[in-house]
Amino acid sequence: MENKERELVTVTTGQEGRFRWAAVSAMLLAIGAILRLVSPSIAGISPNWIIAMYCLAIVLFRLPASRAMGIGLVAGALCLATSKSVFPYGNLISEPIGALVCALVVGLPLSMKLGRLDLRPAIGALCGTVASGLTFTTLAKLMLGLPLKVYLYGMLPVVVTMTIANTVVAQALFYPVTALLGGFVGKHKEDDRVNK
């Protein structure tokens, strides 16, 4: 009997990488949820790694508003499950709003560079965290009937602290994650414009 070598046939679907944004976003959200669960409180404040991670995903793939809000809704559900707040359901509104604001800011046709440093991750995380934090704290104040002093002096400083932390985390992780993706991010942006 003759041994015939079999030829390897590759079938392509034309969809390579089309949904990589979803897989990477899910991975980043999962990492954010785990970090949120294990991070200790510092002066009564627990870092919200999930916001930094969804802002990073939005910046990496320059997602349109609809996809960003989808990620925000998933992030809100994760925040709801991992929340230490007395008003966890506010996350289902605040996170989609934060993700939408991040996507709109990142999508602006402006140069957000300082020399060779791309500041889009920091700016996106800053704006997304402020939008999410203000939405959440305002909802909590209204729904729980909290005094104005608690809102101004107890809750808003937490938003400022979270904003600073998320801005630093998103900017610090941007280049390592981009390198990990091996240049796929730029290719995806071009493919995505065609497939919208």
PDB file of C-alpha atoms in Angstrom:
ATOM      1  CA  MET A   1       0.000   0.000   0.000  1.00  0.00           C
ATOM      2  CA  GLU A   2       1.242   3.436  -0.858  1.00  0.00           C
ATOM      3  CA  ASN A   3       1.514   6.059   1.833  1.00  0.00           C
ATOM      4  CA  LYS A   4       0.034   9.187   0.378  1.00  0.00           C
ATOM      5  CA  GLU A   5       0.739  12.430   2.076  1.00  0.00           C
ATOM      6  CA  ARG A   6      -2.377  14.293   2.869  1.00  0.00           C
ATOM      7  CA  GLU A   7      -2.526  17.896   1.918  1.00  0.00           C
ATOM      8  CA  LEU A   8      -3.554  20.314   4.620  1.00  0.00           C
ATOM      9  CA  VAL A   9      -6.481  22.382   3.440  1.00  0.00           C
ATOM     10  CA  THR A  10      -7.216  25.652   5.161  1.00  0.00           C
ATOM     11  CA  VAL A  11     -10.663  27.153   4.890  1.00  0.00           C
ATOM     12  CA  THR A  12     -10.983  30.819   5.700  1.00  0.00           C
ATOM     13  CA  THR A  13     -14.215  32.508   6.565  1.00  0.00           C
ATOM     14  CA  GLY A  14     -13.195  36.079   5.943  1.00  0.00           C
ATOM     15  CA  GLN A  15     -14.040  36.778   9.579  1.00  0.00           C
ATOM     16  CA  GLU A  16     -10.542  36.471  11.065  1.00  0.00           C
ATOM     17  CA  GLY A  17     -10.254  38.720  14.061  1.00  0.00           C
ATOM     18  CA  ARG A  18     -13.625  40.314  13.519  1.00  0.00           C
ATOM     19  CA  PHE A  19     -14.723  39.573  17.053  1.00  0.00           C
ATOM     20  CA  ARG A  20     -11.322  39.694  18.723  1.00  0.00           C
ATOM     21  CA  TRP A  21     -12.413  42.956  20.382  1.00  0.00           C
ATOM     22  CA  ALA A  22     -15.099  41.006  22.265  1.00  0.00           C
ATOM     23  CA  ALA A  23     -12.669  38.319  23.447  1.00  0.00           C
ATOM     24  CA  VAL A  24     -10.052  40.841  24.581  1.00  0.00           C
ATOM     25  CA  SER A  25     -12.708  42.986  26.280  1.00  0.00           C
ATOM     26  CA  ALA A  26     -14.074  39.933  28.124  1.00  0.00           C
ATOM     27  CA  MET A  27     -10.555  39.005  29.249  1.00  0.00           C
ATOM     28  CA  LEU A  28      -9.850  42.528  30.511  1.00  0.00           C
ATOM     29  CA  LEU A  29     -13.206  42.684  32.331  1.00  0.00           C
ATOM     30  CA  ALA A  30     -12.520  39.313  33.967  1.00  0.00           C
ATOM     31  CA  ILE A  31      -9.099  40.516  35.134  1.00  0.00           C
ATOM     32  CA  GLY A  32     -10.717  43.700  36.443  1.00  0.00           C
ATOM     33  CA  ALA A  33     -13.373  41.726  38.342  1.00  0.00           C
ATOM     34  CA  ILE A  34     -10.763  39.453  39.954  1.00  0.00           C
ATOM     35  CA  LEU A  35      -8.595  42.419  40.949  1.00  0.00           C
ATOM     36  CA  ARG A  36     -11.642  44.171  42.365  1.00  0.00           C
ATOM     37  CA  LEU A  37     -12.476  41.162  44.516  1.00  0.00           C
ATOM     38  CA  VAL A  38      -8.967  40.715  45.909  1.00  0.00           C
ATOM     39  CA  SER A  39      -7.906  44.361  46.257  1.00  0.00           C
ATOM     40  CA  PRO A  40      -7.991  45.603  49.843  1.00  0.00           C
ATOM     41  CA  SER A  41      -9.726  48.840  50.759  1.00  0.00           C
ATOM     42  CA  ILE A  42      -7.418  51.785  51.229  1.00  0.00           C
ATOM     43  CA  ALA A  43      -8.859  54.364  53.648  1.00  0.00           C
ATOM     44  CA  GLY A  44     -12.291  52.839  53.030  1.00  0.00           C
ATOM     45  CA  ILE A  45     -11.976  53.062  49.235  1.00  0.00           C
ATOM     46  CA  SER A  46     -11.889  49.897  47.120  1.00  0.00           C
ATOM     47  CA  PRO A  47     -10.354  50.418  43.674  1.00  0.00           C
ATOM     48  CA  ASN A  48     -12.711  49.733  40.759  1.00  0.00           C
ATOM     49  CA  TRP A  49     -10.420  47.951  38.322  1.00  0.00           C
ATOM     50  CA  ILE A  50     -13.363  47.102  36.056  1.00  0.00           C
ATOM     51  CA  ILE A  51     -13.742  50.728  34.920  1.00  0.00           C
ATOM     52  CA  ALA A  52     -10.047  50.985  34.048  1.00  0.00           C
ATOM     53  CA  MET A  53     -10.241  47.725  32.089  1.00  0.00           C
ATOM     54  CA  TYR A  54     -13.306  48.582  30.009  1.00  0.00           C
ATOM     55  CA  CYS A  55     -11.860  52.012  29.238  1.00  0.00           C
ATOM     56  CA  LEU A  56      -8.662  50.285  28.120  1.00  0.00           C
ATOM     57  CA  ALA A  57     -10.627  47.929  25.846  1.00  0.00           C
ATOM     58  CA  ILE A  58     -12.532  50.852  24.304  1.00  0.00           C
ATOM     59  CA  VAL A  59      -9.296  52.762  23.689  1.00  0.00           C
ATOM     60  CA  LEU A  60      -7.481  49.740  22.238  1.00  0.00           C
ATOM     61  CA  PHE A  61     -10.162  49.013  19.652  1.00  0.00           C
ATOM     62  CA  ARG A  62     -11.671  52.498  19.268  1.00  0.00           C
ATOM     63  CA  LEU A  63     -15.100  50.950  19.638  1.00  0.00           C
ATOM     64  CA  PRO A  64     -18.244  52.677  18.402  1.00  0.00           C
ATOM     65  CA  ALA A  65     -20.798  53.861  20.962  1.00  0.00           C
ATOM     66  CA  SER A  66     -23.091  50.822  20.610  1.00  0.00           C
ATOM     67  CA  ARG A  67     -20.335  48.287  21.319  1.00  0.00           C
ATOM     68  CA  ALA A  68     -18.924  50.434  24.114  1.00  0.00           C
ATOM     69  CA  MET A  69     -22.317  50.571  25.814  1.00  0.00           C
ATOM     70  CA  GLY A  70     -22.578  46.776  25.499  1.00  0.00           C
ATOM     71  CA  ILE A  71     -19.243  46.443  27.276  1.00  0.00           C
ATOM     72  CA  GLY A  72     -20.456  48.973  29.836  1.00  0.00           C
ATOM     73  CA  LEU A  73     -23.573  46.909  30.518  1.00  0.00           C
ATOM     74  CA  VAL A  74     -21.489  43.764  31.077  1.00  0.00           C
ATOM     75  CA  ALA A  75     -19.153  45.807  33.291  1.00  0.00           C
ATOM     76  CA  GLY A  76     -22.174  47.068  35.233  1.00  0.00           C
ATOM     77  CA  ALA A  77     -23.338  43.498  35.840  1.00  0.00           C
ATOM     78  CA  LEU A  78     -19.832  42.545  37.043  1.00  0.00           C
ATOM     79  CA  CYS A  79     -19.720  45.599  39.314  1.00  0.00           C
ATOM     80  CA  LEU A  80     -23.149  44.658  40.660  1.00  0.00           C
ATOM     81  CA  ALA A  81     -21.880  41.179  41.529  1.00  0.00           C
ATOM     82  CA  THR A  82     -18.639  42.423  43.110  1.00  0.00           C
ATOM     83  CA  SER A  83     -19.903  45.658  44.695  1.00  0.00           C
ATOM     84  CA  LYS A  84     -19.325  46.588  48.313  1.00  0.00           C
ATOM     85  CA  SER A  85     -21.691  49.565  47.947  1.00  0.00           C
ATOM     86  CA  VAL A  86     -25.059  50.025  49.645  1.00  0.00           C
ATOM     87  CA  PHE A  87     -26.523  50.834  46.205  1.00  0.00           C
ATOM     88  CA  PRO A  88     -25.059  48.237  43.800  1.00  0.00           C
ATOM     89  CA  TYR A  89     -27.807  48.501  41.156  1.00  0.00           C
ATOM     90  CA  GLY A  90     -26.582  51.969  40.202  1.00  0.00           C
ATOM     91  CA  ASN A  91     -23.732  50.228  38.360  1.00  0.00           C
ATOM     92  CA  LEU A  92     -26.171  49.038  35.682  1.00  0.00           C
ATOM     93  CA  ILE A  93     -26.689  52.672  34.698  1.00  0.00           C
ATOM     94  CA  SER A  94     -23.351  54.278  35.581  1.00  0.00           C
ATOM     95  CA  GLU A  95     -21.086  51.837  33.721  1.00  0.00           C
ATOM     96  CA  PRO A  96     -22.825  52.053  30.302  1.00  0.00           C
ATOM     97  CA  ILE A  97     -22.721  55.856  30.646  1.00  0.00           C
ATOM     98  CA  GLY A  98     -19.027  55.783  31.558  1.00  0.00           C
ATOM     99  CA  ALA A  99     -18.270  53.492  28.605  1.00  0.00           C
ATOM    100  CA  LEU A 100     -20.271  55.708  26.221  1.00  0.00           C
ATOM    101  CA  VAL A 101     -18.421  58.846  27.333  1.00  0.00           C
ATOM    102  CA  CYS A 102     -15.074  57.061  26.988  1.00  0.00           C
ATOM    103  CA  ALA A 103     -15.967  55.925  23.440  1.00  0.00           C
ATOM    104  CA  LEU A 104     -17.126  59.402  22.409  1.00  0.00           C
ATOM    105  CA  VAL A 105     -13.963  61.058  23.747  1.00  0.00           C
ATOM    106  CA  VAL A 106     -11.646  58.430  22.234  1.00  0.00           C
ATOM    107  CA  GLY A 107     -13.450  58.746  18.892  1.00  0.00           C
ATOM    108  CA  LEU A 108     -12.850  62.489  18.623  1.00  0.00           C
ATOM    109  CA  PRO A 109     -10.700  63.412  15.612  1.00  0.00           C
ATOM    110  CA  LEU A 110      -8.104  65.109  17.799  1.00  0.00           C
ATOM    111  CA  SER A 111      -4.465  64.372  18.367  1.00  0.00           C
ATOM    112  CA  MET A 112      -4.087  63.206  21.929  1.00  0.00           C
ATOM    113  CA  LYS A 113      -0.333  62.786  21.869  1.00  0.00           C
ATOM    114  CA  LEU A 114       2.426  64.335  23.874  1.00  0.00           C
ATOM    115  CA  GLY A 115       5.429  63.833  21.647  1.00  0.00           C
ATOM    116  CA  ARG A 116       5.403  60.100  20.884  1.00  0.00           C
ATOM    117  CA  LEU A 117       3.266  59.276  23.933  1.00  0.00           C
ATOM    118  CA  ASP A 118      -0.366  58.456  23.093  1.00  0.00           C
ATOM    119  CA  LEU A 119      -2.488  59.930  25.900  1.00  0.00           C
ATOM    120  CA  ARG A 120      -5.772  58.535  24.597  1.00  0.00           C
ATOM    121  CA  PRO A 121      -5.864  55.797  27.300  1.00  0.00           C
ATOM    122  CA  ALA A 122      -5.419  58.323  30.118  1.00  0.00           C
ATOM    123  CA  ILE A 123      -7.929  60.800  28.660  1.00  0.00           C
ATOM    124  CA  GLY A 124     -10.478  58.071  27.885  1.00  0.00           C
ATOM    125  CA  ALA A 125     -10.199  56.564  31.380  1.00  0.00           C
ATOM    126  CA  LEU A 126     -10.335  59.987  33.014  1.00  0.00           C
ATOM    127  CA  CYS A 127     -13.536  61.007  31.189  1.00  0.00           C
ATOM    128  CA  GLY A 128     -15.141  57.562  31.496  1.00  0.00           C
ATOM    129  CA  THR A 129     -14.441  57.322  35.232  1.00  0.00           C
ATOM    130  CA  VAL A 130     -15.727  60.840  35.922  1.00  0.00           C
ATOM    131  CA  ALA A 131     -18.941  60.119  33.986  1.00  0.00           C
ATOM    132  CA  SER A 132     -19.428  56.755  35.691  1.00  0.00           C
ATOM    133  CA  GLY A 133     -18.579  58.058  39.156  1.00  0.00           C
ATOM    134  CA  LEU A 134     -20.765  61.151  38.967  1.00  0.00           C
ATOM    135  CA  THR A 135     -23.676  59.108  37.620  1.00  0.00           C
ATOM    136  CA  PHE A 136     -23.331  56.483  40.342  1.00  0.00           C
ATOM    137  CA  THR A 137     -22.933  58.926  43.238  1.00  0.00           C
ATOM    138  CA  THR A 138     -25.778  61.150  42.043  1.00  0.00           C
ATOM    139  CA  LEU A 139     -28.094  58.152  41.678  1.00  0.00           C
ATOM    140  CA  ALA A 140     -27.087  56.890  45.121  1.00  0.00           C
ATOM    141  CA  LYS A 141     -27.733  60.327  46.661  1.00  0.00           C
ATOM    142  CA  LEU A 142     -31.169  60.572  45.059  1.00  0.00           C
ATOM    143  CA  MET A 143     -32.275  56.975  45.668  1.00  0.00           C
ATOM    144  CA  LEU A 144     -31.013  56.767  49.256  1.00  0.00           C
ATOM    145  CA  GLY A 145     -31.902  60.354  50.185  1.00  0.00           C
ATOM    146  CA  LEU A 146     -28.380  61.146  51.360  1.00  0.00           C
ATOM    147  CA  PRO A 147     -27.582  64.628  52.701  1.00  0.00           C
ATOM    148  CA  LEU A 148     -25.773  67.066  50.429  1.00  0.00           C
ATOM    149  CA  LYS A 149     -22.752  67.145  52.772  1.00  0.00           C
ATOM    150  CA  VAL A 150     -22.296  63.371  52.429  1.00  0.00           C
ATOM    151  CA  TYR A 151     -22.478  63.725  48.641  1.00  0.00           C
ATOM    152  CA  LEU A 152     -20.026  66.635  48.451  1.00  0.00           C
ATOM    153  CA  TYR A 153     -17.515  65.646  51.118  1.00  0.00           C
ATOM    154  CA  GLY A 154     -17.878  61.886  51.313  1.00  0.00           C
ATOM    155  CA  MET A 155     -18.735  60.640  47.823  1.00  0.00           C
ATOM    156  CA  LEU A 156     -17.185  63.113  45.366  1.00  0.00           C
ATOM    157  CA  PRO A 157     -13.665  62.748  46.838  1.00  0.00           C
ATOM    158  CA  VAL A 158     -13.973  58.995  46.173  1.00  0.00           C
ATOM    159  CA  VAL A 159     -14.801  59.773  42.516  1.00  0.00           C
ATOM    160  CA  VAL A 160     -11.696  61.986  42.284  1.00  0.00           C
ATOM    161  CA  THR A 161      -9.500  59.270  43.838  1.00  0.00           C
ATOM    162  CA  MET A 162     -10.905  56.588  41.488  1.00  0.00           C
ATOM    163  CA  THR A 163     -10.413  58.877  38.495  1.00  0.00           C
ATOM    164  CA  ILE A 164      -6.743  59.422  39.298  1.00  0.00           C
ATOM    165  CA  ALA A 165      -6.173  55.680  39.862  1.00  0.00           C
ATOM    166  CA  ASN A 166      -7.988  54.599  36.668  1.00  0.00           C
ATOM    167  CA  THR A 167      -6.208  57.240  34.578  1.00  0.00           C
ATOM    168  CA  VAL A 168      -2.806  55.962  35.730  1.00  0.00           C
ATOM    169  CA  VAL A 169      -3.742  52.261  35.375  1.00  0.00           C
ATOM    170  CA  ALA A 170      -5.176  52.628  31.840  1.00  0.00           C
ATOM    171  CA  GLN A 171      -2.165  54.601  30.620  1.00  0.00           C
ATOM    172  CA  ALA A 172       0.320  52.233  32.276  1.00  0.00           C
ATOM    173  CA  LEU A 173      -1.299  49.112  30.798  1.00  0.00           C
ATOM    174  CA  PHE A 174      -1.892  50.472  27.283  1.00  0.00           C
ATOM    175  CA  TYR A 175       1.524  49.758  25.763  1.00  0.00           C
ATOM    176  CA  PRO A 176       2.061  46.325  27.393  1.00  0.00           C
ATOM    177  CA  VAL A 177      -1.402  45.158  26.286  1.00  0.00           C
ATOM    178  CA  THR A 178      -0.846  46.556  22.780  1.00  0.00           C
ATOM    179  CA  ALA A 179       2.466  44.674  22.611  1.00  0.00           C
ATOM    180  CA  LEU A 180       0.772  41.513  23.897  1.00  0.00           C
ATOM    181  CA  LEU A 181      -1.792  41.760  21.092  1.00  0.00           C
ATOM    182  CA  GLY A 182       1.103  41.890  18.643  1.00  0.00           C
ATOM    183  CA  GLY A 183       0.000  44.797  16.507  1.00  0.00           C
ATOM    184  CA  PHE A 184      -3.430  43.269  15.983  1.00  0.00           C
ATOM    185  CA  VAL A 185      -5.178  46.375  17.315  1.00  0.00           C
ATOM    186  CA  GLY A 186      -4.301  48.603  14.363  1.00  0.00           C
ATOM    187  CA  LYS A 187      -5.284  45.924  11.833  1.00  0.00           C
ATOM    188  CA  HIS A 188      -8.587  45.396  13.613  1.00  0.00           C
ATOM    189  CA  LYS A 189      -9.460  49.089  13.389  1.00  0.00           C
ATOM    190  CA  GLU A 190      -9.073  49.002   9.612  1.00  0.00           C
ATOM    191  CA  ASP A 191     -11.043  45.741   9.235  1.00  0.00           C
ATOM    192  CA  ASP A 192     -13.764  47.013  11.528  1.00  0.00           C
ATOM    193  CA  ARG A 193     -14.383  50.109   9.426  1.00  0.00           C
ATOM    194  CA  VAL A 194     -15.045  47.851   6.462  1.00  0.00           C
ATOM    195  CA  ASN A 195     -17.306  45.474   8.418  1.00  0.00           C
ATOM    196  CA  LYS A 196     -19.476  48.075  10.176  1.00  0.00           C
TER     197      LYS A 196
END
